[in-house]
GROMACS .gro file of C-alpha atoms in nm:
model
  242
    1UNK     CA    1   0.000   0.000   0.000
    2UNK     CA    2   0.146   0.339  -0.084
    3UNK     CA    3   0.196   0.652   0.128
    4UNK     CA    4  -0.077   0.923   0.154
    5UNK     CA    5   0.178   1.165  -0.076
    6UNK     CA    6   0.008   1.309  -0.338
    7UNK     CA    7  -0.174   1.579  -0.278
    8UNK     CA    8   0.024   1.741  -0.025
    9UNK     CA    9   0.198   2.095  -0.089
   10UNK     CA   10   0.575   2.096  -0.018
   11UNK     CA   11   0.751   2.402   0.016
   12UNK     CA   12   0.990   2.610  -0.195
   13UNK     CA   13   1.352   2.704  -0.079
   14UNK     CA   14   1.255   3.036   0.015
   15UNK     CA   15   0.918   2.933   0.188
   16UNK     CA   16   1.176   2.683   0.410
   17UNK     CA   17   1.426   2.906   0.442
   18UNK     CA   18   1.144   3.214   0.613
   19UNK     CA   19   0.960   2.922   0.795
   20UNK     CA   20   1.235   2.793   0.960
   21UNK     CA   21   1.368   3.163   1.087
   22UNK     CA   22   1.068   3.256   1.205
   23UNK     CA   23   1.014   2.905   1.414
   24UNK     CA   24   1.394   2.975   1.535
   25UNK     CA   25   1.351   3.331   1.626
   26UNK     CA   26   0.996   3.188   1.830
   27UNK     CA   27   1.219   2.955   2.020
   28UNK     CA   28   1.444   3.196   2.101
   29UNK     CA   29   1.185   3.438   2.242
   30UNK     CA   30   1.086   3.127   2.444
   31UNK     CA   31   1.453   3.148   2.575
   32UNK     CA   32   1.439   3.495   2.697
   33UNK     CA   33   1.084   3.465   2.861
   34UNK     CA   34   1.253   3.136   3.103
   35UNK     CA   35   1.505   3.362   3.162
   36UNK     CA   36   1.337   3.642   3.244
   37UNK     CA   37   1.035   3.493   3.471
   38UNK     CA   38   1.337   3.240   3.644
   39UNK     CA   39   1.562   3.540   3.706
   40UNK     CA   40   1.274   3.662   3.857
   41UNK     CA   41   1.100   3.366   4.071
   42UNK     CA   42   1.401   3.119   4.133
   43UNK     CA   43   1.683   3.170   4.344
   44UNK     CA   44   1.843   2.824   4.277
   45UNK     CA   45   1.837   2.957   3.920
   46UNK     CA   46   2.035   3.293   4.022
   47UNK     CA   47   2.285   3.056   4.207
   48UNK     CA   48   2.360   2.902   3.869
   49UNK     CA   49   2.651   3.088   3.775
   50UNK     CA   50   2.823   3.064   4.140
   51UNK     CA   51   2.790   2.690   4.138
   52UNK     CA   52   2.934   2.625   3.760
   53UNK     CA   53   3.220   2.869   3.928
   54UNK     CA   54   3.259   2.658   4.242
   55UNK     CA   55   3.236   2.336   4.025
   56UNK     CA   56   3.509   2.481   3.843
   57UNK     CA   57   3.743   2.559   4.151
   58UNK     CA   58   3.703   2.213   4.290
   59UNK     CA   59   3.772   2.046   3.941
   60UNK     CA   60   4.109   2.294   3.957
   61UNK     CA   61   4.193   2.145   4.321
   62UNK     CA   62   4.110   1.838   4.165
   63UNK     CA   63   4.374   1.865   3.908
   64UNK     CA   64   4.638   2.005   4.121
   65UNK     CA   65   4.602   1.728   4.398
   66UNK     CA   66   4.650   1.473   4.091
   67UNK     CA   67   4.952   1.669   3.962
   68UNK     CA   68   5.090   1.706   4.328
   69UNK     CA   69   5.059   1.345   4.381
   70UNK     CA   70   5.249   1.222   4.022
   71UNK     CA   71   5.004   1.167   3.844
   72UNK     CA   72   4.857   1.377   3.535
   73UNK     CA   73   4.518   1.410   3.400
   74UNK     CA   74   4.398   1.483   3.013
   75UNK     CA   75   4.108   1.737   3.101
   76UNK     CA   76   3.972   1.800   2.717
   77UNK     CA   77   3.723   1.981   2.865
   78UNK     CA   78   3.661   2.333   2.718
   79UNK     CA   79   3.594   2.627   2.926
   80UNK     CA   80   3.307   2.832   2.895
   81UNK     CA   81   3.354   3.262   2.966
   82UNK     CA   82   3.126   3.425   3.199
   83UNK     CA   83   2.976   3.754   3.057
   84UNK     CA   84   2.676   3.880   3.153
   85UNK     CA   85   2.443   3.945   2.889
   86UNK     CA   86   2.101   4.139   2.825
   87UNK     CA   87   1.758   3.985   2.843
   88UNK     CA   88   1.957   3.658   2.908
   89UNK     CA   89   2.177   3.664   3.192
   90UNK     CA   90   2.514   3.513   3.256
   91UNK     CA   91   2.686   3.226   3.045
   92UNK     CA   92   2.569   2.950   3.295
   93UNK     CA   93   2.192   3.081   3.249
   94UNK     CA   94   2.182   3.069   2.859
   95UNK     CA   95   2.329   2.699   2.880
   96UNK     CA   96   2.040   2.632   3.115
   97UNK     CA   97   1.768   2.814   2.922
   98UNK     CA   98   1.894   2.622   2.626
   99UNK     CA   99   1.820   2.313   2.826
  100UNK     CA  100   1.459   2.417   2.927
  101UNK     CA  101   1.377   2.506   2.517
  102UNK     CA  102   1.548   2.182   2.444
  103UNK     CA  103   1.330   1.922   2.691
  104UNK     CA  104   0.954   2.040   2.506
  105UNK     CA  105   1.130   2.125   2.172
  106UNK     CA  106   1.271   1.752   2.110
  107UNK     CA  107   0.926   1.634   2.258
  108UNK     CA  108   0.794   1.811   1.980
  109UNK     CA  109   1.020   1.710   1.681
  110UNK     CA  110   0.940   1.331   1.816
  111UNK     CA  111   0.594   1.381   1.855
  112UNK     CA  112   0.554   1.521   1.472
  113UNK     CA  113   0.804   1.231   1.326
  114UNK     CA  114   0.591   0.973   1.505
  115UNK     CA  115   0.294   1.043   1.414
  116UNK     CA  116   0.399   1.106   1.056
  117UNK     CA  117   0.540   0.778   1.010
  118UNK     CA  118   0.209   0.616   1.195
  119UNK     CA  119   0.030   0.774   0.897
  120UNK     CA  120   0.153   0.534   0.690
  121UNK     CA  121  -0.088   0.254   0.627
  122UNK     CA  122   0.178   0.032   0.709
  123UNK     CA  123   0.281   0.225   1.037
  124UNK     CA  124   0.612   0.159   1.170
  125UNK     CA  125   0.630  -0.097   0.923
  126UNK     CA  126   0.612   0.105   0.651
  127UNK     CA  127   0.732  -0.004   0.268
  128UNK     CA  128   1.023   0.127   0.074
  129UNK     CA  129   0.822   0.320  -0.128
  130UNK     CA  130   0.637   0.496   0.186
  131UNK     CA  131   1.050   0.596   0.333
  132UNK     CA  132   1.140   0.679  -0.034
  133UNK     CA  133   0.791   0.927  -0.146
  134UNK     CA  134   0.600   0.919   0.186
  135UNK     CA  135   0.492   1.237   0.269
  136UNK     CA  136   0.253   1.375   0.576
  137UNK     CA  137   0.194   1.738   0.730
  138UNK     CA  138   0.264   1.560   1.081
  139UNK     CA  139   0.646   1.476   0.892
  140UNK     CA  140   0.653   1.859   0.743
  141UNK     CA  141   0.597   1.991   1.051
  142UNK     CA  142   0.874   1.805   1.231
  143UNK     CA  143   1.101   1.931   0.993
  144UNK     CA  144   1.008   2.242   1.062
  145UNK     CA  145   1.064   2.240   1.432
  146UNK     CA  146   1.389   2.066   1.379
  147UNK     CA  147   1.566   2.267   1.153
  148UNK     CA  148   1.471   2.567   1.383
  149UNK     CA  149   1.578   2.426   1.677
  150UNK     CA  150   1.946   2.383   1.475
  151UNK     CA  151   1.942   2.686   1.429
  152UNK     CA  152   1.858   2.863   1.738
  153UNK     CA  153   2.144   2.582   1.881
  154UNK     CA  154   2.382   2.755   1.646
  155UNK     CA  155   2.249   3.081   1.810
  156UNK     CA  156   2.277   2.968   2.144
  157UNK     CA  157   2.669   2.840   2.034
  158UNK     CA  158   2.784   3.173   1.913
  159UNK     CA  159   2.665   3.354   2.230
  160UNK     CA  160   2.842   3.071   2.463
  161UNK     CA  161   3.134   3.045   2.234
  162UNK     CA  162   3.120   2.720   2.117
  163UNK     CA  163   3.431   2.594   1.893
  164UNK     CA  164   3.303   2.554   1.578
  165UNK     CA  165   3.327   2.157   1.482
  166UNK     CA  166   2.991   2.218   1.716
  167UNK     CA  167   2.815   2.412   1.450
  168UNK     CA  168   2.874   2.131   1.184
  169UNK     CA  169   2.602   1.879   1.295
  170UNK     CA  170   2.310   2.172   1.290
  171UNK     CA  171   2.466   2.265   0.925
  172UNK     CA  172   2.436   1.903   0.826
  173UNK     CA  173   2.068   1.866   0.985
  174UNK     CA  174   1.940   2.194   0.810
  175UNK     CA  175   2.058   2.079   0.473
  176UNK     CA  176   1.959   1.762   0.496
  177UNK     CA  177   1.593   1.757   0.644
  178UNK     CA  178   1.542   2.066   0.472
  179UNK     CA  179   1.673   1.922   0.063
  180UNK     CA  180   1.457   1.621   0.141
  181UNK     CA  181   1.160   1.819   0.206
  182UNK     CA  182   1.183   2.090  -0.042
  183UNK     CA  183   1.255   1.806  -0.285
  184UNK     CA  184   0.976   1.562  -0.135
  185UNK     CA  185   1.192   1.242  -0.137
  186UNK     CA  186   1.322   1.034   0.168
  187UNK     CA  187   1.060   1.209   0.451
  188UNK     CA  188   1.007   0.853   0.562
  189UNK     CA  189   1.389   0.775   0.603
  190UNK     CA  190   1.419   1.126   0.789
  191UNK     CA  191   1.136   1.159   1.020
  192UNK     CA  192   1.221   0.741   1.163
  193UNK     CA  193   1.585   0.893   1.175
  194UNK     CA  194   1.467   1.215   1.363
  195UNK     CA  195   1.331   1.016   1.655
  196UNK     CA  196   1.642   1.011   1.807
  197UNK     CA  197   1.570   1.364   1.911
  198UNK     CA  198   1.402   1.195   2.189
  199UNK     CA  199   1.722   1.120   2.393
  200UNK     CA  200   1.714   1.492   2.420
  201UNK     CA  201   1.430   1.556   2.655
  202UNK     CA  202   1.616   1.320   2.928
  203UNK     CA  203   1.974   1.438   2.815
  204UNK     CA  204   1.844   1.806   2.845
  205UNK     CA  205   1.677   1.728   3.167
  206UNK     CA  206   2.039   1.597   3.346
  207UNK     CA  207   2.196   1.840   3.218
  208UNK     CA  208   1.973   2.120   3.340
  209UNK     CA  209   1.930   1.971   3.709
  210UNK     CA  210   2.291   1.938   3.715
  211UNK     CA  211   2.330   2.316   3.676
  212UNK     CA  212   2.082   2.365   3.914
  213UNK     CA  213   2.254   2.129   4.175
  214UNK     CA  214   1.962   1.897   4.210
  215UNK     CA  215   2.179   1.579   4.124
  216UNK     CA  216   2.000   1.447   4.460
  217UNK     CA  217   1.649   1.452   4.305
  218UNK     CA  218   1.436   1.158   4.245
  219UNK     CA  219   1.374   1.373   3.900
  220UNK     CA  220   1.746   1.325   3.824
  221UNK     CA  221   1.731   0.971   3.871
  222UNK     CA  222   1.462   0.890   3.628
  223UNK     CA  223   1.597   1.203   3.348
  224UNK     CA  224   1.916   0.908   3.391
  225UNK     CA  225   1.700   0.594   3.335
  226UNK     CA  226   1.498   0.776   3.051
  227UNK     CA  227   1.812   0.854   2.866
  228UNK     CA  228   1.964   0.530   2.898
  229UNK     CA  229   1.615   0.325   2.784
  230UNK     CA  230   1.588   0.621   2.507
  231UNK     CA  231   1.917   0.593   2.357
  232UNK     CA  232   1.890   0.200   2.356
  233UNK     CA  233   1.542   0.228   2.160
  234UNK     CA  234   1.617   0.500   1.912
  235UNK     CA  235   1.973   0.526   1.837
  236UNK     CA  236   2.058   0.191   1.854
  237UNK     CA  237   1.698  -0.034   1.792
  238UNK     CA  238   1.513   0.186   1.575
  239UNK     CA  239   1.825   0.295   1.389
  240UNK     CA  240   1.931  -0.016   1.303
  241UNK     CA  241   1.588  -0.115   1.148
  242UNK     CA  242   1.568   0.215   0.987
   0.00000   0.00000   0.00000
């Protein structure tokens, strides 16, 4: 049986290309409005920037104490300058309002690709011709969100000063989703591929409460649990059978 794809509109490269910027500049809106009403509510969330400081000292100590003692460690990890910025706060705070668009965003993007690919008469099990010419405004939609969300990560990068082998993967998503779309071939293939997005919302999650120094919660626990089942089921599983 073949995929419900004929009769709907896909977009030109221009109608993509405002869509998309408009969706971004929406999310990032969203990122100024956590900010501003946590700023404004949350004192944990003012502490942010004093605890990624204080995490920083002790990883220092750490470092020296291994040093001191004759041993040496290979700390990769990149450090991250503190500015404080309008509407958006401190360093620390955009990585954690980046989180918080992240966790309903990727919901989102999962949501859409899911439902997309259920809208195949076939479902989940859907034919080669379905991945190849499938189309559904549930998949178009998805592709949408997640091309935005690349770029408002790219956004987010510059601000934070990200090195720029980061930016490649967003580059890569926006060119890919968005050819396949404009060009109406391999929406199937995509939107079972976008799914992974899902590890996201549990990845964003830890890595939100971990600013926040709530590594104690009963929330973190499960964000842990939900990543690990997540990954297994839709970068490895579903993947595989894509």
């Amino acid at each position: 049986m073949g995929a419900p794809y004929g009769d709907i509109r896909l977009p030109g490269v221009q109608e993509f290309a405002l869509n998309i910027v408009l969706v971004a500049l929406g999310m990032c809106g969203l990122h100024i409005i956590f900010h501003q009403v946590l700023s404004a509510t949350s004192s944990r969330y003012n502490r942010i920037p004093q605890l990624a400081e204080q995490r920083k000292q002790n990883s220092k100590s750490d470092d020296n104490g291994v040093k001191n003692g004759g041993g040496s460690r290979n700390n990769n990890t990149a450090t991250t300058p503190e500015y404080k910025l309008p509407l958006i706060g401190m360093t620390a705070h955009v990585l954690t309002c980046q989180d918080l668009v992240a966790i309903p965003v990727s919901g989102a993007i999962c949501v859409y690709y899911l439902r997309g690919v259920l809208s195949f008469p076939e479902g989940l099990l859907y034919s080669w011709e379905d991945r190849w010419l499938g189309r559904s405004h549930d998949i178009i939609y998805g592709i949408y969100i997640h091309a935005a969300f690349s770029i408002y990560e790219v956004i987010i990068y510059s601000i934070v000063g990200k090195q720029y082998e980061f930016y490649l993967h967003h580059v890569l998503v926006v060119w890919q989703y968005g050819t396949g779309l404009i060009l109406g071939r391999l929406l199937g293939f995509l939107a079972c591929a976008g799914l992974v997005e899902v590890t996201n919302v549990f990845l964003s999650s830890l890595s939100m409460m971990g600013r926040m120094d709530l590594k104690t919660s009963p929330l973190y626990l499960g964000a842990g649990v939900g990543l690990y089942v997540s990954y297994v089921m839709s970068r490895l599983i579903l993947v595989y059978y894509d």
